mmCIF file with all atom_site columns, C-alpha atoms in Angstrom:
data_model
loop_
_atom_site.group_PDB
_atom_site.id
_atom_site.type_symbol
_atom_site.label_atom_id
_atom_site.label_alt_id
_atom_site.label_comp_id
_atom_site.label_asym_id
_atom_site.label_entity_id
_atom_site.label_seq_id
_atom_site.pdbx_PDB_ins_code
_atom_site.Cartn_x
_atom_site.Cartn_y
_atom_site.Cartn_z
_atom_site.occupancy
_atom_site.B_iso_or_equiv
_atom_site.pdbx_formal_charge
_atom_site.auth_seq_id
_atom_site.auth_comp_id
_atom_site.auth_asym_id
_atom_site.auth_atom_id
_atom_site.pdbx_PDB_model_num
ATOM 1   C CA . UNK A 1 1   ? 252.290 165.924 106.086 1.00 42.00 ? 1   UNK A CA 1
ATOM 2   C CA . UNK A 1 2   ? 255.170 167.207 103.686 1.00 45.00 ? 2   UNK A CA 1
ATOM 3   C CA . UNK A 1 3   ? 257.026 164.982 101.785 1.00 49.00 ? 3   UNK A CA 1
ATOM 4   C CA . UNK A 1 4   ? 260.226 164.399 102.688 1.00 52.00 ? 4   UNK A CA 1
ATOM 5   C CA . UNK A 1 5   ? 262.886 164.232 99.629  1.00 52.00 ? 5   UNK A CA 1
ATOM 6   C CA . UNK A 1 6   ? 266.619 162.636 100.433 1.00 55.00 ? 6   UNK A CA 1
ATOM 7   C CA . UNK A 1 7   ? 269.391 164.243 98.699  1.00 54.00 ? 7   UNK A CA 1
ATOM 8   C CA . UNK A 1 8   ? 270.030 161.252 96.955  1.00 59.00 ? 8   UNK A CA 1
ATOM 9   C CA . UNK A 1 9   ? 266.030 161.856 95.515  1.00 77.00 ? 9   UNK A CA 1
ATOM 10  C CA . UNK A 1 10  ? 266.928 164.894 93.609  1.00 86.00 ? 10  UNK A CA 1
ATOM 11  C CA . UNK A 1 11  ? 268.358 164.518 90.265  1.00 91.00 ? 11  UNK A CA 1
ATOM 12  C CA . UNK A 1 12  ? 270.412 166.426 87.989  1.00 91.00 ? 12  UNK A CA 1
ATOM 13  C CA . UNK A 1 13  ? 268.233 169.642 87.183  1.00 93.00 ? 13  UNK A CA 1
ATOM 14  C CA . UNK A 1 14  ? 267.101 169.776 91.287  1.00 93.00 ? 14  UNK A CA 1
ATOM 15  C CA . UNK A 1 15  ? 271.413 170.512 91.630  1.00 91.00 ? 15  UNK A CA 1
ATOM 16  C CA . UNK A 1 16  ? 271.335 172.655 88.978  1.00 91.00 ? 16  UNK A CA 1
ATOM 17  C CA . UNK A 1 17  ? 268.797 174.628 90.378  1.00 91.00 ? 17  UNK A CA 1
ATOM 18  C CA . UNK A 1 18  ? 270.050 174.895 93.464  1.00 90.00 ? 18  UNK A CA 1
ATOM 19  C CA . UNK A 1 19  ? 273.110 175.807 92.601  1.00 88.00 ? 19  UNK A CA 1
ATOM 20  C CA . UNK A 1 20  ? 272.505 178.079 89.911  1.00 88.00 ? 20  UNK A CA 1
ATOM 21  C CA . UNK A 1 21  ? 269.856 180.454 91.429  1.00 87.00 ? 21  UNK A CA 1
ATOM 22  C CA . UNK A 1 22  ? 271.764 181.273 94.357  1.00 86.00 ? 22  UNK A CA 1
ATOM 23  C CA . UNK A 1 23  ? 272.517 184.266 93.186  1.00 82.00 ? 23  UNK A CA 1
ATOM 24  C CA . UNK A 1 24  ? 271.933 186.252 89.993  1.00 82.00 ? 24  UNK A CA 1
ATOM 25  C CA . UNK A 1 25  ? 268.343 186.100 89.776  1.00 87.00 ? 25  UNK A CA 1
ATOM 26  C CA . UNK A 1 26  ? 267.257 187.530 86.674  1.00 90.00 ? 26  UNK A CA 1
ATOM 27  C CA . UNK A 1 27  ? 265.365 191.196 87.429  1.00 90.00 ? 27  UNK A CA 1
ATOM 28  C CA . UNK A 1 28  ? 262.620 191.300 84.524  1.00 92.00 ? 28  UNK A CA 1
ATOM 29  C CA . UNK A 1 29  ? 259.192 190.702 83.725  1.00 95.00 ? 29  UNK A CA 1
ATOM 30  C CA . UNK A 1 30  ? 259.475 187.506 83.163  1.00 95.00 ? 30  UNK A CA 1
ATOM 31  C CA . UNK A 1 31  ? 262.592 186.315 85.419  1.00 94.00 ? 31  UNK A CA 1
ATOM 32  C CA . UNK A 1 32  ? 261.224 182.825 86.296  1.00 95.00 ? 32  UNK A CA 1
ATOM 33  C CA . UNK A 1 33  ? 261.182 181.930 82.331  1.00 96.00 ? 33  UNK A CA 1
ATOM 34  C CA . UNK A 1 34  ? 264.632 183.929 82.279  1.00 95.00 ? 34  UNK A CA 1
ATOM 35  C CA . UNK A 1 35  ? 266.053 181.683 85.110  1.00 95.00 ? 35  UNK A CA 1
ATOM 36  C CA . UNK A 1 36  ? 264.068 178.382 83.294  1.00 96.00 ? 36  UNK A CA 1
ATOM 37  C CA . UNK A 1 37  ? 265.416 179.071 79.738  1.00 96.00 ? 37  UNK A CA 1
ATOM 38  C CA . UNK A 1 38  ? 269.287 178.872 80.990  1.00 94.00 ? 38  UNK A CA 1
ATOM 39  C CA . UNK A 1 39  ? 268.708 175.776 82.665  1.00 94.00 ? 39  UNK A CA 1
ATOM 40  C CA . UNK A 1 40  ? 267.239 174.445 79.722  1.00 96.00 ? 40  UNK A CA 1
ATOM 41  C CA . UNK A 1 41  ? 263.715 173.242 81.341  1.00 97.00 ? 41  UNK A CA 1
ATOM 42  C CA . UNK A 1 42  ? 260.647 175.449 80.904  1.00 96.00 ? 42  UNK A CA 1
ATOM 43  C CA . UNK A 1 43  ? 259.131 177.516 83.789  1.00 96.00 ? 43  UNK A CA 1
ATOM 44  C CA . UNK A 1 44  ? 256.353 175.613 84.746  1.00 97.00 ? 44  UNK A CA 1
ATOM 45  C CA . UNK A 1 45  ? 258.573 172.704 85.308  1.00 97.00 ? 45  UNK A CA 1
ATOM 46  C CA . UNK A 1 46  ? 261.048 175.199 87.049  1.00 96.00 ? 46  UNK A CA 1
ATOM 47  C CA . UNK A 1 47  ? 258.150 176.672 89.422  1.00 96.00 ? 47  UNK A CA 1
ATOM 48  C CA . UNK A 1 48  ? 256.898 173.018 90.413  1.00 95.00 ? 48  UNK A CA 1
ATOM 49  C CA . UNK A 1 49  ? 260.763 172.430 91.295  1.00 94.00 ? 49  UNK A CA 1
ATOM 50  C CA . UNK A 1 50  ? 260.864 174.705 93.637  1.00 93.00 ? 50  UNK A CA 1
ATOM 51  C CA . UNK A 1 51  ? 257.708 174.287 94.904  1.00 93.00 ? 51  UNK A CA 1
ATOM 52  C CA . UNK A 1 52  ? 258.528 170.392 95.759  1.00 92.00 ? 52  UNK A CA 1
ATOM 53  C CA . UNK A 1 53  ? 261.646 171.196 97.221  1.00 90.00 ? 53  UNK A CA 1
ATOM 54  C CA . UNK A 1 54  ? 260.404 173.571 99.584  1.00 88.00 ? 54  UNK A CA 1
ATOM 55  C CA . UNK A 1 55  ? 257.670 171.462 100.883 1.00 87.00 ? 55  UNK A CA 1
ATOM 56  C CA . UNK A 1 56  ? 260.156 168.783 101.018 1.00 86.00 ? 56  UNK A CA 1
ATOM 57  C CA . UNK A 1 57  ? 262.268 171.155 102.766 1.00 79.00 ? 57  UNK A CA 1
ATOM 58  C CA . UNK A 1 58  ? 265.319 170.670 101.008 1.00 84.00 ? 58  UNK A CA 1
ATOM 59  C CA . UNK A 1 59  ? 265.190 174.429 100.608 1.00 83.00 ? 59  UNK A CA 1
ATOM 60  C CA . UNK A 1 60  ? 263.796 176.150 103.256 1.00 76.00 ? 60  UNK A CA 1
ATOM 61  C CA . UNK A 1 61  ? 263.157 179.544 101.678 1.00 77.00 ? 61  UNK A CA 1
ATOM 62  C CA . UNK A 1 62  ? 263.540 180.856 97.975  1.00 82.00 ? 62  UNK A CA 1
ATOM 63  C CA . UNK A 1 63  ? 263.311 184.532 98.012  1.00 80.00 ? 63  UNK A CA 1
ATOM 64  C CA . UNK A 1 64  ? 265.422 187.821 97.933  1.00 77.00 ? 64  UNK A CA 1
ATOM 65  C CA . UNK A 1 65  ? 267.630 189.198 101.018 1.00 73.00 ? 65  UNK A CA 1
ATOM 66  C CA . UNK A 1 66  ? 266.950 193.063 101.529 1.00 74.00 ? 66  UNK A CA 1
ATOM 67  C CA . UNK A 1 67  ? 268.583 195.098 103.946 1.00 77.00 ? 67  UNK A CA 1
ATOM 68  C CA . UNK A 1 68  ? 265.489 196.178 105.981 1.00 79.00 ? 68  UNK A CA 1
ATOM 69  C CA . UNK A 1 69  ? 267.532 198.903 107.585 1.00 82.00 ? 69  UNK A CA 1
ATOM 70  C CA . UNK A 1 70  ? 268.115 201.078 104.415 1.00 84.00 ? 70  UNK A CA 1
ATOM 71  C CA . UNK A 1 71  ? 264.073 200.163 103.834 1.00 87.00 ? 71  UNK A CA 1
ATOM 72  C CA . UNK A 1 72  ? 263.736 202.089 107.363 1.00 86.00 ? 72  UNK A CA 1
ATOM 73  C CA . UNK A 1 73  ? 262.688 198.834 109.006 1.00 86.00 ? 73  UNK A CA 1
ATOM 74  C CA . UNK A 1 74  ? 264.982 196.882 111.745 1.00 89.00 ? 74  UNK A CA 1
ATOM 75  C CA . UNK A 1 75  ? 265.962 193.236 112.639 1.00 88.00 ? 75  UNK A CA 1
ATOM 76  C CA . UNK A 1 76  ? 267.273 191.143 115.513 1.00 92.00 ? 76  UNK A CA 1
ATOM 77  C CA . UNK A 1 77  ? 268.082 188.195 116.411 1.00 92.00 ? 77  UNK A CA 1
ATOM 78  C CA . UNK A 1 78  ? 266.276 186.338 119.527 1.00 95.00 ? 78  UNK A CA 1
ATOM 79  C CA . UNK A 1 79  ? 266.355 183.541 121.742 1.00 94.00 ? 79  UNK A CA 1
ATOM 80  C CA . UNK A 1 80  ? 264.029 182.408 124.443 1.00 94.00 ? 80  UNK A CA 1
ATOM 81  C CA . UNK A 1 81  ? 264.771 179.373 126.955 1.00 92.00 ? 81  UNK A CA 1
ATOM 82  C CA . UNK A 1 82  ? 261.762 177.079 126.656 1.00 92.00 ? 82  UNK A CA 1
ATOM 83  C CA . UNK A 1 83  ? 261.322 174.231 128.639 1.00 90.00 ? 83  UNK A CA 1
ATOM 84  C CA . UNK A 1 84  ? 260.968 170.956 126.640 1.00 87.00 ? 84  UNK A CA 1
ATOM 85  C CA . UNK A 1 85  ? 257.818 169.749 128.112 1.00 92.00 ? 85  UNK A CA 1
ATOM 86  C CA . UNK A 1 86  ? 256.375 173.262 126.418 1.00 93.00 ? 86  UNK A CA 1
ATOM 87  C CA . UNK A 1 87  ? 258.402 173.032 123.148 1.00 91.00 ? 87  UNK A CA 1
ATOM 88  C CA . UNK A 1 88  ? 255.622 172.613 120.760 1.00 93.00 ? 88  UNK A CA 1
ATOM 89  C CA . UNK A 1 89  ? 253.223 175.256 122.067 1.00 96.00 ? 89  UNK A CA 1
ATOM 90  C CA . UNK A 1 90  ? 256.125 178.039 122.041 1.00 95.00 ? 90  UNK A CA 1
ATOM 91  C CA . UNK A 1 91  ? 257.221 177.002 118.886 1.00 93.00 ? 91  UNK A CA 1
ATOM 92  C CA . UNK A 1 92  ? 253.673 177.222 117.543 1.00 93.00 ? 92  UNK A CA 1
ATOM 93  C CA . UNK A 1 93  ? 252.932 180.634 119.413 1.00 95.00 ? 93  UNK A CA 1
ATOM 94  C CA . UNK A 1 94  ? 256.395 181.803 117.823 1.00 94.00 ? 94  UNK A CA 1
ATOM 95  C CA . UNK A 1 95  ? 255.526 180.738 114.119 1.00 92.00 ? 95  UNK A CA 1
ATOM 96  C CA . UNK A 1 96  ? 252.425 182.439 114.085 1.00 93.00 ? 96  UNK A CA 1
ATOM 97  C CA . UNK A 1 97  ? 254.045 186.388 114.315 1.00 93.00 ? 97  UNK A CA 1
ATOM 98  C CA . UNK A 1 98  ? 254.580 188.059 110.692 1.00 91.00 ? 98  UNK A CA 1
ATOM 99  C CA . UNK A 1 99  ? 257.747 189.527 112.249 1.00 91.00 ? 99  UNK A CA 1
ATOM 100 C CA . UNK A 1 100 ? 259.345 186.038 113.068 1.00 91.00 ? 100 UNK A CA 1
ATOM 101 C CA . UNK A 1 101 ? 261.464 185.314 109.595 1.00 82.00 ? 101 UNK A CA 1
ATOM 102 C CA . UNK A 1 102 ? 262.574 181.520 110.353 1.00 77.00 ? 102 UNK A CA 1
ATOM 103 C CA . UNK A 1 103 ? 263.684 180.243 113.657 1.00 79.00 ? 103 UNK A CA 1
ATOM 104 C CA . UNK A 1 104 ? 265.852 177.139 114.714 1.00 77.00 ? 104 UNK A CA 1
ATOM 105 C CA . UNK A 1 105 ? 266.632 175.042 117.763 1.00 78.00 ? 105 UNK A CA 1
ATOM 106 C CA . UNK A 1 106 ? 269.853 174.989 119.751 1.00 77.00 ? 106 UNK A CA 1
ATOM 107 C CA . UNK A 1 107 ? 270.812 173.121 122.448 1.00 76.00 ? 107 UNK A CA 1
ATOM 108 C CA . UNK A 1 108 ? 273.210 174.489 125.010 1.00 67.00 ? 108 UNK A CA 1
ATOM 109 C CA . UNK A 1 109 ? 275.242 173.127 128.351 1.00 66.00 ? 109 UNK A CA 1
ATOM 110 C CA . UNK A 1 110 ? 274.752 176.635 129.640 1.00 63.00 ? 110 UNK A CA 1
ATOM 111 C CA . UNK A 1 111 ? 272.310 177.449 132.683 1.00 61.00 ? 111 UNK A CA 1
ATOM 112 C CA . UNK A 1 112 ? 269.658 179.155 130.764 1.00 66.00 ? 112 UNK A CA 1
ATOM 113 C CA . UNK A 1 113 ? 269.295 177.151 127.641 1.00 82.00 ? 113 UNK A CA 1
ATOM 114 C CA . UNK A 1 114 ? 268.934 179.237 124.983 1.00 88.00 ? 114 UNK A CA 1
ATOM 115 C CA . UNK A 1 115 ? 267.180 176.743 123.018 1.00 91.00 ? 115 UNK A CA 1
ATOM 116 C CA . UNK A 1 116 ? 264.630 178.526 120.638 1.00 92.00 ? 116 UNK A CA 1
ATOM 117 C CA . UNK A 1 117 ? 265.958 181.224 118.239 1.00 92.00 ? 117 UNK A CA 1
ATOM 118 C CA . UNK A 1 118 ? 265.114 183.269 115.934 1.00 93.00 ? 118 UNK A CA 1
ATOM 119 C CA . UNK A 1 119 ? 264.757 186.492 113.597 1.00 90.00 ? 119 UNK A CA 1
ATOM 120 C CA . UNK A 1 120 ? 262.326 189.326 114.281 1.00 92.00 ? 120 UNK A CA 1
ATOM 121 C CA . UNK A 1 121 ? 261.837 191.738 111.330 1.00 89.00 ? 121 UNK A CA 1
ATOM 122 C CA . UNK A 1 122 ? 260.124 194.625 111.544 1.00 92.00 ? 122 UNK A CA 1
ATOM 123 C CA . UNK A 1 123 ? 259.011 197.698 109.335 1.00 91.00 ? 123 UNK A CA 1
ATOM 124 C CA . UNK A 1 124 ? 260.108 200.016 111.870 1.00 91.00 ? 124 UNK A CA 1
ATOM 125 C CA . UNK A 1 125 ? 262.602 200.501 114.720 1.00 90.00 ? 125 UNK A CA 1
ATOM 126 C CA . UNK A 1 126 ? 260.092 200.804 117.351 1.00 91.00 ? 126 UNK A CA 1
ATOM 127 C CA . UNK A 1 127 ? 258.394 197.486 116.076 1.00 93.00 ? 127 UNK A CA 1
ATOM 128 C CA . UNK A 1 128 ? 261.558 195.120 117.184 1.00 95.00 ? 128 UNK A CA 1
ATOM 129 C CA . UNK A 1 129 ? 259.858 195.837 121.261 1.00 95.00 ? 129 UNK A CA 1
ATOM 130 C CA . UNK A 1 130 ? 256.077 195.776 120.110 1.00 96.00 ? 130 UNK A CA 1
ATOM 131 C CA . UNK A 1 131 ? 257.266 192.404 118.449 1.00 96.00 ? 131 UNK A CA 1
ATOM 132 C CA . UNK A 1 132 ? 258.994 190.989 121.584 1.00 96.00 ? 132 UNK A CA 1
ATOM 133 C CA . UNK A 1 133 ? 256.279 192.117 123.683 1.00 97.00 ? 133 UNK A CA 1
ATOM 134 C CA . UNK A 1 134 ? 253.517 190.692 121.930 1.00 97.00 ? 134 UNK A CA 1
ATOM 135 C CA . UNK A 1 135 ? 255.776 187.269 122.225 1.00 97.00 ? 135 UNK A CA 1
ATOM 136 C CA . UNK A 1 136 ? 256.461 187.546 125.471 1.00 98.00 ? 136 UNK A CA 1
ATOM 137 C CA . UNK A 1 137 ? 252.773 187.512 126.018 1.00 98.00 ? 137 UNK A CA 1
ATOM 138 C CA . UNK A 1 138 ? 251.619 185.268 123.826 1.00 97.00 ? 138 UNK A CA 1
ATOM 139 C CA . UNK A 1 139 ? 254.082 182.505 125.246 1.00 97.00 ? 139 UNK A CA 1
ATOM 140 C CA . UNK A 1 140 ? 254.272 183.489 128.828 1.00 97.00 ? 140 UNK A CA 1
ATOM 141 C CA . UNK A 1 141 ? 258.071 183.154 128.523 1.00 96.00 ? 141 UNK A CA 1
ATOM 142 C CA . UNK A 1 142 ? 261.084 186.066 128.135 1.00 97.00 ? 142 UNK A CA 1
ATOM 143 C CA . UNK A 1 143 ? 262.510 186.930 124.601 1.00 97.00 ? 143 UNK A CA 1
ATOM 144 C CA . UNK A 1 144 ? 265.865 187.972 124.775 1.00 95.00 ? 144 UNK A CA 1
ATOM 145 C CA . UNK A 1 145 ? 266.499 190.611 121.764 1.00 94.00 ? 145 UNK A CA 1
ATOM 146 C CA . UNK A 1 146 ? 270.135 190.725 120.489 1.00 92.00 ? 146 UNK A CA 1
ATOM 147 C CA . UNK A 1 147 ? 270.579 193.195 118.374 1.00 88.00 ? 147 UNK A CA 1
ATOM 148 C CA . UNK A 1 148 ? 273.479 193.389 115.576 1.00 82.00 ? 148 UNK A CA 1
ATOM 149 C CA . UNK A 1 149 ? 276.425 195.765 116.506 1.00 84.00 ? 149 UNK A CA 1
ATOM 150 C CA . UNK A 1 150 ? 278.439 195.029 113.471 1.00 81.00 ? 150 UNK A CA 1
ATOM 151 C CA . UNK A 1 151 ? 277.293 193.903 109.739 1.00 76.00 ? 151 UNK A CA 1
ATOM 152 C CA . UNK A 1 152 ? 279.669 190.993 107.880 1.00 73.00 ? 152 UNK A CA 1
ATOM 153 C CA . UNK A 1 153 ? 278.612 190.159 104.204 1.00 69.00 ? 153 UNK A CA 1
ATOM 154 C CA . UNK A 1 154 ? 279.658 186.405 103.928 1.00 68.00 ? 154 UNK A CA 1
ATOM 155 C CA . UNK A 1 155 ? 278.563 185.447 100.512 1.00 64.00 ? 155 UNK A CA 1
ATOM 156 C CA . UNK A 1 156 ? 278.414 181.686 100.901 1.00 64.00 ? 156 UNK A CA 1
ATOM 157 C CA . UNK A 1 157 ? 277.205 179.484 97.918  1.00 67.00 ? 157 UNK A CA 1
ATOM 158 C CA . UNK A 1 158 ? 276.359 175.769 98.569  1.00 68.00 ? 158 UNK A CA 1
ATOM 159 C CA . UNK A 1 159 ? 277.256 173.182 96.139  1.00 70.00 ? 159 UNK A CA 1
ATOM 160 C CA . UNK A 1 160 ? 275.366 170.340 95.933  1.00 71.00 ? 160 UNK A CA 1
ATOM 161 C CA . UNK A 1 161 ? 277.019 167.234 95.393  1.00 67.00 ? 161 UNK A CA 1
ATOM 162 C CA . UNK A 1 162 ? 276.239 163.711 95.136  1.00 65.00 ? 162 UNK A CA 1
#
């Protein structure tokens, strides 16, 4: 079971962390002792950070962004409407493609509840249908692929705060 860390459990170095490596990661050989020596810790100590807060899931990912488009891959965004009695197996089944990024819940008044979504990224075009396919399959249940018609760059940076 992961530990679970309240935001009132992280001190002052866990904010500075967070806040300073959202963006600007140093590109060398060496970029987690780069990152370490301006926050004044050392990169062990940086590295186990992270580590805890990820399996704490007070970060849920600490990684680059790439445009997988210019990298001749493609993405999309999905949804499927799974009943609740089910939620756990889908869920499961879901988790356990490569393609699948990170996916979320989402509860909706509509008629089909789109309540399980997610990203699908792929190396290739042609691997966006193989993906949903192979979901589709594995489930038992319709993935509905939406793909993106128009790219915004939003740039948002979380502070955290006491």
């Amino acid at each position: 079971m992961r530990e679970r860390v309240a935001i009132n459990q992280i001190d002052e170095i866990d904010r500075a962390i967070i806040d300073r490596l959202q963006g600007g990661f140093p590109v060398c050989e060496q970029p987690f002792a780069e990152a370490a020596a301006v926050l004044g810790i050392g990169e062990d100590e940086l590295l186990s950070r992270l580590q805890r807060l990820l399996d704490a899931r007070v970060l849920t990912r600490f990684g680059p962004m790439f445009q997988v488009e210019r990298m001749g891959g493609a993405f999309v965004l999905a949804a499927m409407c799974v009943p609740e009695d089910d939620w756990e197996r889908v869920v499961a089944t879901v988790n356990s493609f490569p393609e699948v990024a990170h996916n979320y819940r989402r509860e909706s008044e509509k008629r089909c509840n789109f309540n399980l979504w997610f990203v699908l990224a792929t190396e290739t075009p042609g691997g966006i249908d193989r993906a949903v396919s192979r979901i589709e399959k594995a489930s038992g249940l319709p993935v509905y692929a939406f793909p993106k018609i128009r790219e915004y760059f939003v740039e948002m940076k979380l502070q955290v705060r006491k």
